[in-house]
JSON list of C-alpha atoms in Angstrom, two decimals:
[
{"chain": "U", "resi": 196, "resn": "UNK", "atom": "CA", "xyz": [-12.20, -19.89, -30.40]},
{"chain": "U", "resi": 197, "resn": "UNK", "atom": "CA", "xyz": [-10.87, -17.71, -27.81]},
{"chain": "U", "resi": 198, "resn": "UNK", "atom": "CA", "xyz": [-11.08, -18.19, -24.11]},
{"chain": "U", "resi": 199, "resn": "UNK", "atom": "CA", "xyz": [-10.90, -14.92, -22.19]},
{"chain": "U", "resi": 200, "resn": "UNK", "atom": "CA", "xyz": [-10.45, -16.33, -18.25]},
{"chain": "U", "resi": 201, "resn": "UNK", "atom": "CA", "xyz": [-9.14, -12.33, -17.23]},
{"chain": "U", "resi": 202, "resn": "UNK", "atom": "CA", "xyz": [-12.85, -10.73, -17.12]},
{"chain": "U", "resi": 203, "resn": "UNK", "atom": "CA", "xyz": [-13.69, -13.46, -15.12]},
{"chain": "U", "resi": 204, "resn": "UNK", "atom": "CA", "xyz": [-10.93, -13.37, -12.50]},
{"chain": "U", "resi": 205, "resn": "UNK", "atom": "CA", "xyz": [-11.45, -9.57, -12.02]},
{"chain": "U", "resi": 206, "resn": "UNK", "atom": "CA", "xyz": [-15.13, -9.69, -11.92]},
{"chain": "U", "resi": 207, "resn": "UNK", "atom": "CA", "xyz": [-15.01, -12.01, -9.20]},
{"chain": "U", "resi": 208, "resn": "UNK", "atom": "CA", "xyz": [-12.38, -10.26, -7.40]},
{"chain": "U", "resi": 209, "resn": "UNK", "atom": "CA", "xyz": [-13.93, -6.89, -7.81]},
{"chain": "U", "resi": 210, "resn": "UNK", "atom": "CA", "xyz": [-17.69, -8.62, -6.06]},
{"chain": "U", "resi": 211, "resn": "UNK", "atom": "CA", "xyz": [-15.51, -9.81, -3.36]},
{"chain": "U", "resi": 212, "resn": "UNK", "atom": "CA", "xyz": [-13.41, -6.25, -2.79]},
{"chain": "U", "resi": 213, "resn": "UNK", "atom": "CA", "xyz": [-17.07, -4.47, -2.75]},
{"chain": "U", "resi": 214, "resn": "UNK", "atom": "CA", "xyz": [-17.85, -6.80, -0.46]},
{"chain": "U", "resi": 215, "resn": "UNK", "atom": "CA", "xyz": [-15.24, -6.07, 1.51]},
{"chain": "U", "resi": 216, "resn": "UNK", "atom": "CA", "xyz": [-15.42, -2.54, 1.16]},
{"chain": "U", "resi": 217, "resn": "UNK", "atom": "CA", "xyz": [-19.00, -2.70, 2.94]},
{"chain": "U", "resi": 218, "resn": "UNK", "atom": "CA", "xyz": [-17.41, -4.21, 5.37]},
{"chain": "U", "resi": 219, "resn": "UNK", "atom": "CA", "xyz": [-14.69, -1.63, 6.26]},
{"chain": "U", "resi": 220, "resn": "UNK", "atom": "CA", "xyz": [-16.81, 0.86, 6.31]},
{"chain": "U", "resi": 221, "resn": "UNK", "atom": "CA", "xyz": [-19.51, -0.64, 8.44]},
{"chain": "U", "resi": 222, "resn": "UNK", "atom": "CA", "xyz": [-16.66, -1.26, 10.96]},
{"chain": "U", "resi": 223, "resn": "UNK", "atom": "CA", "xyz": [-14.90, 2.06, 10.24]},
{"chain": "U", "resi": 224, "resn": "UNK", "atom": "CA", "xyz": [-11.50, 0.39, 9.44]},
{"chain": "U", "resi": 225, "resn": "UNK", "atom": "CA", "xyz": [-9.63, 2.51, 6.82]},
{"chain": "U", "resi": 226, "resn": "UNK", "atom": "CA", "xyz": [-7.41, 0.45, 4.85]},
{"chain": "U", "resi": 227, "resn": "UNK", "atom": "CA", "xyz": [-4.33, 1.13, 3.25]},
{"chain": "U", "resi": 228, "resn": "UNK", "atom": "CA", "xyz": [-2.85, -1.06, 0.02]},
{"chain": "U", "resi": 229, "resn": "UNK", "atom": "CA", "xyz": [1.27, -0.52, -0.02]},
{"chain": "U", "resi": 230, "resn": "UNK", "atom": "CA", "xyz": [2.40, -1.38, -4.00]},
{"chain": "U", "resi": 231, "resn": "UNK", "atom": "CA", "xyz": [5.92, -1.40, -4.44]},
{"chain": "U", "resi": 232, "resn": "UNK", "atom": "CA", "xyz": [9.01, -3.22, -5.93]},
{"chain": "U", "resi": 233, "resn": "UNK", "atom": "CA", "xyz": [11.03, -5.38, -3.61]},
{"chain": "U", "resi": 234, "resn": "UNK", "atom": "CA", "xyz": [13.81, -3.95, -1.75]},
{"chain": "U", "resi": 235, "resn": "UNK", "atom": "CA", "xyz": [11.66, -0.16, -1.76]},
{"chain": "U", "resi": 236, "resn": "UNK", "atom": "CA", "xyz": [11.51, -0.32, 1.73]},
{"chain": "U", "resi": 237, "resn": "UNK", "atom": "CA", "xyz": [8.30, -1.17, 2.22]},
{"chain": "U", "resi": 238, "resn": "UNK", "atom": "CA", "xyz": [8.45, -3.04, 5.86]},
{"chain": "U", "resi": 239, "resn": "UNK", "atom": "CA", "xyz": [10.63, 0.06, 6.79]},
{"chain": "U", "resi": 240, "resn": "UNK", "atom": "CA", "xyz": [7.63, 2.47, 5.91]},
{"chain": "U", "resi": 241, "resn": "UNK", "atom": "CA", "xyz": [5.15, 0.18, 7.69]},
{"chain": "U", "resi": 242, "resn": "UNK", "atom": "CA", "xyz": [7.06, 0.31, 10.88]},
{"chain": "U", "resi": 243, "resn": "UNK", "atom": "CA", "xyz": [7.68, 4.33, 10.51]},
{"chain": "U", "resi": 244, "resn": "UNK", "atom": "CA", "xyz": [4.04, 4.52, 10.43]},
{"chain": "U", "resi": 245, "resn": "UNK", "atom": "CA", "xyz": [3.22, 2.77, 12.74]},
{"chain": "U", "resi": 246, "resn": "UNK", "atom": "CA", "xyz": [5.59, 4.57, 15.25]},
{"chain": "U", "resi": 247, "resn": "UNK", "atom": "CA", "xyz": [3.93, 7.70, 14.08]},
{"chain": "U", "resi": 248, "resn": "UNK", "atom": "CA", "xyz": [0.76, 6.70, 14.43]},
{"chain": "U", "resi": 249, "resn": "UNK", "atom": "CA", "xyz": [0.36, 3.63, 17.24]},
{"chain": "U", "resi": 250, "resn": "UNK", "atom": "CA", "xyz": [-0.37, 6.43, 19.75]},
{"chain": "U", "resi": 251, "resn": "UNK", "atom": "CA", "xyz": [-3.73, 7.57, 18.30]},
{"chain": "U", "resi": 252, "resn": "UNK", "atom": "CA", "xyz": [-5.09, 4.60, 16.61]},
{"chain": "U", "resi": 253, "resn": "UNK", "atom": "CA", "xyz": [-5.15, 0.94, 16.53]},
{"chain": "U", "resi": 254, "resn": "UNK", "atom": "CA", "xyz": [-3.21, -0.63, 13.77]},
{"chain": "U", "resi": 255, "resn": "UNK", "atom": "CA", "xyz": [-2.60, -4.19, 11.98]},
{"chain": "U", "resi": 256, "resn": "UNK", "atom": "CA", "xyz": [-0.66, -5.36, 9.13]},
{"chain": "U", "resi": 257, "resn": "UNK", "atom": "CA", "xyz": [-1.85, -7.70, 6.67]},
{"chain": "U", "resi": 258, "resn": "UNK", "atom": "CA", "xyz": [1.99, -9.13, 5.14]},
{"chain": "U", "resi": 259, "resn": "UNK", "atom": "CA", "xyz": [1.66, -10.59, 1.32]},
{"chain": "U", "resi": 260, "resn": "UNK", "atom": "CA", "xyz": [4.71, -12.86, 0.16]},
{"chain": "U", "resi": 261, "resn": "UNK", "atom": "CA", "xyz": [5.41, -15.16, -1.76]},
{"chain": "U", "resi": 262, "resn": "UNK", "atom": "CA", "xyz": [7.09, -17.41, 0.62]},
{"chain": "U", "resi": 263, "resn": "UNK", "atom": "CA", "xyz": [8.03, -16.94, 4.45]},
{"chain": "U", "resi": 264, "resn": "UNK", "atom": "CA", "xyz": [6.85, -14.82, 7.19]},
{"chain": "U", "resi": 265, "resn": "UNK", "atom": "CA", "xyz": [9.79, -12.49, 7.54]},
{"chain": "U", "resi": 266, "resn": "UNK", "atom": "CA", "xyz": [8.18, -9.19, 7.58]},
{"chain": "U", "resi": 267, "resn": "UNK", "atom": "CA", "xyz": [4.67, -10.56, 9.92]},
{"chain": "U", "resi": 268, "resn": "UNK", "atom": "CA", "xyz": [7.44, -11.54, 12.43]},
{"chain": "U", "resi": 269, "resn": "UNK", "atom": "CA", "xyz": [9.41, -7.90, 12.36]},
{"chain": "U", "resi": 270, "resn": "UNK", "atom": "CA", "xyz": [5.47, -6.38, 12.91]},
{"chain": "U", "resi": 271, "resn": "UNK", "atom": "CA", "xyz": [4.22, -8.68, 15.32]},
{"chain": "U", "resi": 272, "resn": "UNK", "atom": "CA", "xyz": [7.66, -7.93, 17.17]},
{"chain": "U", "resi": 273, "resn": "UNK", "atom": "CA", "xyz": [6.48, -4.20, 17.48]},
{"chain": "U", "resi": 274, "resn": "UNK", "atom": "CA", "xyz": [3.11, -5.31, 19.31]},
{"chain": "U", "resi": 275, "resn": "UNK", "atom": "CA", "xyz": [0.88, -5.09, 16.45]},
{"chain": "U", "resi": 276, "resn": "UNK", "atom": "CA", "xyz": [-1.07, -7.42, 14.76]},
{"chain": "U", "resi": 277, "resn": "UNK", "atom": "CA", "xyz": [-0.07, -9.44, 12.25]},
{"chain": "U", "resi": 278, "resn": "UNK", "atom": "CA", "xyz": [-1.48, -11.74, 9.63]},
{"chain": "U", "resi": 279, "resn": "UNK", "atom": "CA", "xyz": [0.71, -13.31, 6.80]},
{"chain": "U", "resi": 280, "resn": "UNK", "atom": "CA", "xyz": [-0.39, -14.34, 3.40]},
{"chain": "U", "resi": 281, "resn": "UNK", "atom": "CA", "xyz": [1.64, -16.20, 1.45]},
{"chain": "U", "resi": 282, "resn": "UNK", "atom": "CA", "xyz": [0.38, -16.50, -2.42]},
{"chain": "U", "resi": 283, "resn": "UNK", "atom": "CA", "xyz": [3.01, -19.66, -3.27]},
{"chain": "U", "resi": 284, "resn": "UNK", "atom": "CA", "xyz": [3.93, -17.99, -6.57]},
{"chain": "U", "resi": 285, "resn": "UNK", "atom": "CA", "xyz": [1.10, -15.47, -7.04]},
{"chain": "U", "resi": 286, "resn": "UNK", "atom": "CA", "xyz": [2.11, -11.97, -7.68]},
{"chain": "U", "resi": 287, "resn": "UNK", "atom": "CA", "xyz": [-0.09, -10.00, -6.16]},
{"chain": "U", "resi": 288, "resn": "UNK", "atom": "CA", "xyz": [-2.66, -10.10, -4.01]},
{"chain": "U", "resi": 289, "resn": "UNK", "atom": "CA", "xyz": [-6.37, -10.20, -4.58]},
{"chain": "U", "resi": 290, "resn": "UNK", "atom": "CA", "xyz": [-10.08, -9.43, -2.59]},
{"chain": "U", "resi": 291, "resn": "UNK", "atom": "CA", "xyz": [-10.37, -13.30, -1.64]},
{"chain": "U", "resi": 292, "resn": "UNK", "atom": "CA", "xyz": [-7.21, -13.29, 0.70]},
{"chain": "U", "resi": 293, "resn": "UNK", "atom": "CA", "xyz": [-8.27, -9.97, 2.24]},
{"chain": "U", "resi": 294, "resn": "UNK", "atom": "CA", "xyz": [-11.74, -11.68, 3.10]},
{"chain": "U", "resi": 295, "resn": "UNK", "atom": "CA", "xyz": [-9.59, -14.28, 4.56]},
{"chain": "U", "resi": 296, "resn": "UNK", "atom": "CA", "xyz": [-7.17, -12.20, 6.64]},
{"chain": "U", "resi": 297, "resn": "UNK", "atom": "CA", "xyz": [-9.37, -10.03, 8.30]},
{"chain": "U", "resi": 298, "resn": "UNK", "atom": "CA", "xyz": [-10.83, -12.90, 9.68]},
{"chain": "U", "resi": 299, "resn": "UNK", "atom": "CA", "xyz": [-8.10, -13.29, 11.93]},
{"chain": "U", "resi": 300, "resn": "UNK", "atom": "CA", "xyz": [-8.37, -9.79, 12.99]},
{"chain": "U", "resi": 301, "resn": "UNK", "atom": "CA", "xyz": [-10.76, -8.21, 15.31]},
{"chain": "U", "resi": 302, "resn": "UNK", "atom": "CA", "xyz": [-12.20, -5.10, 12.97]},
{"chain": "U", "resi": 303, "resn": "UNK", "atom": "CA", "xyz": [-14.23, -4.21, 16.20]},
{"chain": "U", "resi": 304, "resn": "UNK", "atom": "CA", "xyz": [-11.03, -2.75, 18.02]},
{"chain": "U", "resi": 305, "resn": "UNK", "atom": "CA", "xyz": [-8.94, -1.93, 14.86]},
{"chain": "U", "resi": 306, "resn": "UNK", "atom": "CA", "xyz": [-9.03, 1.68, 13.30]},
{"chain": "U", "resi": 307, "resn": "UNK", "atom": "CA", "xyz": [-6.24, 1.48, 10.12]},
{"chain": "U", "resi": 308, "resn": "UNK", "atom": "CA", "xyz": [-4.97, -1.99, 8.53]},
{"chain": "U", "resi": 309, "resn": "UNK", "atom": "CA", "xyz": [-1.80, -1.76, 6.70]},
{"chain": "U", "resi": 310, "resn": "UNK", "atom": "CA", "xyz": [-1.33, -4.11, 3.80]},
{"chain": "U", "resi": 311, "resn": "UNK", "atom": "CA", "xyz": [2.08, -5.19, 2.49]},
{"chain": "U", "resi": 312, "resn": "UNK", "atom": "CA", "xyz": [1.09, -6.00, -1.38]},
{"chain": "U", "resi": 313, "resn": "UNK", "atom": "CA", "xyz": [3.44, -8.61, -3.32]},
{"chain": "U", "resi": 314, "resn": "UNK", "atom": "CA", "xyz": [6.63, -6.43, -4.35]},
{"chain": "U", "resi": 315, "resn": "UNK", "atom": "CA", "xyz": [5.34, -5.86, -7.89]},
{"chain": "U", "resi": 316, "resn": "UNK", "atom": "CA", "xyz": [4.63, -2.83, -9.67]},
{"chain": "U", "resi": 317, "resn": "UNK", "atom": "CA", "xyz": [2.25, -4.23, -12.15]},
{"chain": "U", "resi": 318, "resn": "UNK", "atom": "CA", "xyz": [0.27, -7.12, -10.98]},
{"chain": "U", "resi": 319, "resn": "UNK", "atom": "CA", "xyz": [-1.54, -5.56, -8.38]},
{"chain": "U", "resi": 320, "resn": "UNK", "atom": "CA", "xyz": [-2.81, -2.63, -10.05]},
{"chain": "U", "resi": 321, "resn": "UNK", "atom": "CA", "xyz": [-5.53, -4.47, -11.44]},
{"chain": "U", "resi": 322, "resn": "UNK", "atom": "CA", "xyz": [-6.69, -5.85, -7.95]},
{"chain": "U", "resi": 323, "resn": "UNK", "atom": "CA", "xyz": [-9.20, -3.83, -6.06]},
{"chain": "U", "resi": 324, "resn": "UNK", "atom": "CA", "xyz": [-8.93, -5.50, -2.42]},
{"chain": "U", "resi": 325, "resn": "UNK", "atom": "CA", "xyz": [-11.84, -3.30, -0.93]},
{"chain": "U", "resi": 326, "resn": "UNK", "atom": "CA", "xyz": [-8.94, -0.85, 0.42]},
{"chain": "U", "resi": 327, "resn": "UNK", "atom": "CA", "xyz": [-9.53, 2.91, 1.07]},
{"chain": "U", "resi": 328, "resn": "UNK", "atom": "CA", "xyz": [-6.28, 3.76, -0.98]},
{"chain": "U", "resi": 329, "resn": "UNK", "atom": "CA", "xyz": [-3.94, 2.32, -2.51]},
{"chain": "U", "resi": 330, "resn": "UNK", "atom": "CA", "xyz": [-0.57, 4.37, -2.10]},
{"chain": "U", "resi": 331, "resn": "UNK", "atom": "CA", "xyz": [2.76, 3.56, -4.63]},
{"chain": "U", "resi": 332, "resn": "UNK", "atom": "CA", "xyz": [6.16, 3.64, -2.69]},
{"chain": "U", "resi": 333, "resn": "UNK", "atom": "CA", "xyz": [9.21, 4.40, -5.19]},
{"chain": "U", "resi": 334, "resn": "UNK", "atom": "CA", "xyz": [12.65, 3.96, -3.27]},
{"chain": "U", "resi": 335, "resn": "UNK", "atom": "CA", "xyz": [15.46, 6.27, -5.06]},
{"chain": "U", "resi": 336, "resn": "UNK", "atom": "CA", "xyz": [18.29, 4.07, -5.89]},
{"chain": "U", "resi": 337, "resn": "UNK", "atom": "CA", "xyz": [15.64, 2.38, -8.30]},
{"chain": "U", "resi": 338, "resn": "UNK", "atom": "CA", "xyz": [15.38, 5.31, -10.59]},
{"chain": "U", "resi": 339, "resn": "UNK", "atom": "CA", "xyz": [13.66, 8.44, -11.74]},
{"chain": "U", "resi": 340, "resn": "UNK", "atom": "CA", "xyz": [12.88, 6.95, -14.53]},
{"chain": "U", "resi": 341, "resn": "UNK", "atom": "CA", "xyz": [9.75, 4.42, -12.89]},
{"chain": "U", "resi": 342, "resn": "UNK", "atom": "CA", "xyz": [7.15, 6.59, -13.81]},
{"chain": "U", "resi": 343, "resn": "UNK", "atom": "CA", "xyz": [8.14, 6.35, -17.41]},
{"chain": "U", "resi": 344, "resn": "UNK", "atom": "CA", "xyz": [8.35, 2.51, -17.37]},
{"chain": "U", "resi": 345, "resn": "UNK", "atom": "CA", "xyz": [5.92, 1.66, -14.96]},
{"chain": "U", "resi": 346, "resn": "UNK", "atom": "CA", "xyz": [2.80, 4.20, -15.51]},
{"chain": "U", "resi": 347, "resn": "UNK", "atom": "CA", "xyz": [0.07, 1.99, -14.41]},
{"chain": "U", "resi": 348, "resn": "UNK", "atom": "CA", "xyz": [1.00, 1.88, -10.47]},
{"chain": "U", "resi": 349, "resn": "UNK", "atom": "CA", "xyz": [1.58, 5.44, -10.58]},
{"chain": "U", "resi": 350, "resn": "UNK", "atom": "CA", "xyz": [-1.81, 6.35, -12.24]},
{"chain": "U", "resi": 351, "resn": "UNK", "atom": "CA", "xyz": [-3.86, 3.86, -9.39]},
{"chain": "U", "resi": 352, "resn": "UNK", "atom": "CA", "xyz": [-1.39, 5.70, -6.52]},
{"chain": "U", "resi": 353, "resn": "UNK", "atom": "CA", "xyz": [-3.90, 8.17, -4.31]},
{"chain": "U", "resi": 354, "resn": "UNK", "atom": "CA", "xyz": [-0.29, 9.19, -2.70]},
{"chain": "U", "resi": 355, "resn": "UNK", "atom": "CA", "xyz": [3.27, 8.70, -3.83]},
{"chain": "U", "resi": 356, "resn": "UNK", "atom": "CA", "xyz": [5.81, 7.96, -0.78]},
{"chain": "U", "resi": 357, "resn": "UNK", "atom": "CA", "xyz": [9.67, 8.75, -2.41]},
{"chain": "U", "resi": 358, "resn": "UNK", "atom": "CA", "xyz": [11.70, 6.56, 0.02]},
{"chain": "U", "resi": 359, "resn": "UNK", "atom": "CA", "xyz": [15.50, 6.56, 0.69]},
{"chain": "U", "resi": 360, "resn": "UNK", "atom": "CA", "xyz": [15.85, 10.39, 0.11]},
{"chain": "U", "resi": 361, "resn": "UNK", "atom": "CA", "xyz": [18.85, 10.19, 1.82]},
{"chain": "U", "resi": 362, "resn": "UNK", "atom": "CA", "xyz": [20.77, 8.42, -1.03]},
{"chain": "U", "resi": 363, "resn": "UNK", "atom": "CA", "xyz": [20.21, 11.21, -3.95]},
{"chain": "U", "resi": 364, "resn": "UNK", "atom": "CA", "xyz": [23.46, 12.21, -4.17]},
{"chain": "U", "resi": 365, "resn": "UNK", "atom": "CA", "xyz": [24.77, 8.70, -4.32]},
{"chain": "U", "resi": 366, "resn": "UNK", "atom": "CA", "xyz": [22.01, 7.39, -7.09]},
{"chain": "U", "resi": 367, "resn": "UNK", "atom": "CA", "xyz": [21.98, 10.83, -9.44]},
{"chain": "U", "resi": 368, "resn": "UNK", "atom": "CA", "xyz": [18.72, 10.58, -8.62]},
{"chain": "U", "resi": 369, "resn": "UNK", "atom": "CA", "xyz": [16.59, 13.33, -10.41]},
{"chain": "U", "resi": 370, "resn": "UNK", "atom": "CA", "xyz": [13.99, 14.40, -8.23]},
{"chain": "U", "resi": 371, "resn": "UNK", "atom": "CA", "xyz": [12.55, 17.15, -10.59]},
{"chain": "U", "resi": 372, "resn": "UNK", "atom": "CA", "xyz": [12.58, 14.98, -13.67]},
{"chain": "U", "resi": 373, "resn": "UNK", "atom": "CA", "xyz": [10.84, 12.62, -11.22]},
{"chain": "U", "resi": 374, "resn": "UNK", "atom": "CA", "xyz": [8.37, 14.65, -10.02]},
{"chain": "U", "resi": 375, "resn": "UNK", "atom": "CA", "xyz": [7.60, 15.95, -13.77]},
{"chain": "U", "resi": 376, "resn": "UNK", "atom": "CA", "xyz": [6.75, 12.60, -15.07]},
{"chain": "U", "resi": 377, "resn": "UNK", "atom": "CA", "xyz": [4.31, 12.03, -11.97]},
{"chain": "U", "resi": 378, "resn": "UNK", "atom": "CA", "xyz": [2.82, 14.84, -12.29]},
{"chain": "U", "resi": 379, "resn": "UNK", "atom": "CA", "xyz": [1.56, 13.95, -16.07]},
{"chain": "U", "resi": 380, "resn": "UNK", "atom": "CA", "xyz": [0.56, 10.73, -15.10]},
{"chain": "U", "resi": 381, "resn": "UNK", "atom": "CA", "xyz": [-1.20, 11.70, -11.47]},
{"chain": "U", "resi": 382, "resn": "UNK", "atom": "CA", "xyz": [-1.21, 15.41, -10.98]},
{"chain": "U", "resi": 383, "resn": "UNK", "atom": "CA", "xyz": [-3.51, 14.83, -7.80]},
{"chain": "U", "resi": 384, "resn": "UNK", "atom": "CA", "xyz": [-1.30, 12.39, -6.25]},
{"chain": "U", "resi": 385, "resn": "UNK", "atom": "CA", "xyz": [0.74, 14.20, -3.71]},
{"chain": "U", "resi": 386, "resn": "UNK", "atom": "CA", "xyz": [4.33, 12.89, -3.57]},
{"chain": "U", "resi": 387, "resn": "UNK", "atom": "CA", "xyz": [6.12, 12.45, 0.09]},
{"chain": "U", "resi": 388, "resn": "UNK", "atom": "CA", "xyz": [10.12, 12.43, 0.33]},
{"chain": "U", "resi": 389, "resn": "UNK", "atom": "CA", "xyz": [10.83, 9.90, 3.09]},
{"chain": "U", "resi": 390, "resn": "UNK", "atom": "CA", "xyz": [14.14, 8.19, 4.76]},
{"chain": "U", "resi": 391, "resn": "UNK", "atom": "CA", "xyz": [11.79, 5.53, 6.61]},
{"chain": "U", "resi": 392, "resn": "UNK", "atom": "CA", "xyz": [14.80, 3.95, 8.79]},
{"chain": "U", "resi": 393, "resn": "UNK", "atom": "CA", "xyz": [16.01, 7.54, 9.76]},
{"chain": "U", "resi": 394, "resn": "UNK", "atom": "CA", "xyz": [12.21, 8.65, 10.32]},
{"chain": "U", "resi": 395, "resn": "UNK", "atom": "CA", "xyz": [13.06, 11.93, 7.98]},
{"chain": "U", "resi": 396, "resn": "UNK", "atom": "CA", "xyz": [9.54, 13.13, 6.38]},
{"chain": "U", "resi": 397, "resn": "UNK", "atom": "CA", "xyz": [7.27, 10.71, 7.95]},
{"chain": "U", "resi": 398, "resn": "UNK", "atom": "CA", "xyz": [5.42, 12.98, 9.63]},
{"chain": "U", "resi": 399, "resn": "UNK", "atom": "CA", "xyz": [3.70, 14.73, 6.69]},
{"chain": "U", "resi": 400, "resn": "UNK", "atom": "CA", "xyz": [2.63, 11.44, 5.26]},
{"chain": "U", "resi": 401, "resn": "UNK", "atom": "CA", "xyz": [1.37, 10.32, 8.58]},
{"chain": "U", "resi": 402, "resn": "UNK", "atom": "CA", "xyz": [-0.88, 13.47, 8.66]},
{"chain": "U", "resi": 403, "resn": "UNK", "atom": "CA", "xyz": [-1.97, 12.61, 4.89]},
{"chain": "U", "resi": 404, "resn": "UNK", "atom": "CA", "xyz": [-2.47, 9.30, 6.48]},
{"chain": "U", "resi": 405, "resn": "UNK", "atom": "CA", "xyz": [-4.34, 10.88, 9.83]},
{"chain": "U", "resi": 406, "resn": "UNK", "atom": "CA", "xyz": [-6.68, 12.58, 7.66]},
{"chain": "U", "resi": 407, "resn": "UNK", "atom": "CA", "xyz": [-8.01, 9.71, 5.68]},
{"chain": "U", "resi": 408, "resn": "UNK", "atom": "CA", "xyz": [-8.40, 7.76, 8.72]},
{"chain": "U", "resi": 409, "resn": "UNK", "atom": "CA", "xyz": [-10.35, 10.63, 10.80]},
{"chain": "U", "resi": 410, "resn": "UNK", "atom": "CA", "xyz": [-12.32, 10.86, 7.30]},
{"chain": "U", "resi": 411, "resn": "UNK", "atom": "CA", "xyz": [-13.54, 7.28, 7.67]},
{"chain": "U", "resi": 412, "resn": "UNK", "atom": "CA", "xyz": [-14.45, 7.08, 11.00]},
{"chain": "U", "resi": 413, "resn": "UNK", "atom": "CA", "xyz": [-16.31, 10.70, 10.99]},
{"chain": "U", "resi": 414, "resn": "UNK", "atom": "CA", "xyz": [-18.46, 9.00, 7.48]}
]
């Protein structure tokens, strides 16, 4: 006999993100699920965006590690709201610990929530949280290749940030080849070049970013 406990764990995560979903939108919070590897620079990106964006709209950050509260402490530094899950081993997120976080956030006064997924790149594409996209960050010196081995996160990706631009030269990183590999698996997904630390090309994926947010809030 065979025991099949995934359909299970995704159906009740998937009631939960719907859930949660209705709940975003009745408070017209638009939020954004960050999937990356560790070490993409995925704290850096957060606190671009929120630099390019804190002026217009009120943010928060919901932080997912495994252990320690690190990044929550380097956003909560900034002035902006912080929660930090830590799964103790899990390696991803899921719909439950969203429920849970926002509950420590006041949705009333908050108009984007940023979450920090578990660095994985497969994991989490199963998870629906009840976010309003879920946008793939891909750091340069870890290959052009990704697509190709990872094709799941890219496929779920409603935007593709391509961090670290600054390092091409030094990685041989192929941007073309790169770009033709997402482009089979996610020709809609646009794809922004970013150096988060140096804040090169963060403004045209804060206006992606912008829009989706004014999109919400106009529903």
């Amino acid at each position: 006999m065979k025991i099949d406990l995934h359909q299970p764990i995704l159906d009740k995560n998937d009631r939960i993100a719907s859930e949660n979903r209705d709940l975003f939108k009745e408070k017209r919070v638009f939020v954004l699920d960050l999937l990356a590897s560790p070490g993409s620079g995925k704290t850096s990106t957060i606190l671009a965006t929120i630099e390019a964006l804190r002026d217009e709209f009120n943010i928060a950050v919901i932080e997912g590690d495994i252990a320690s509260n690190v990044d929550a402490e380097r956003i909560s530094a900034q002035g902006i709201a912080a929660v930090q899950i830590n799964t103790g081993g899990a390696c991803h997120l899921e719909s439950d610990m969203i429920r849970r976080a926002v509950n420590a956030l006041d949705l009333d006064s908050l108009d984007l929530i940023i979450v920090e997924n578990v660095g994985n790149l497969v994991c989490p594409t199963d998870f629906d949280l009840g976010e309003g996209a879920k946008v793939m960050i891909l750091s340069v010196p870890e290959g052009d290749d990704k697509p190709l081995k990872y094709p799941g996160v890219f496929q779920v990706a409603e935007a593709i940030i391509l961090n670290k631009v600054d390092t091409m030269s030094v990685f041989n990183f192929n941007e073309q080849a790169f770009r033709d590999a997402v482009e089979q698996l996610n020709p809609k997904a646009p794809i922004f070049p970013i150096a988060a630390t140096k804040g090169q090309g963060v403004d045209a994926w804060a206006d992606w970013l912008r829009a989706k947010i004014r999109a919400m809030q106009e529903a």
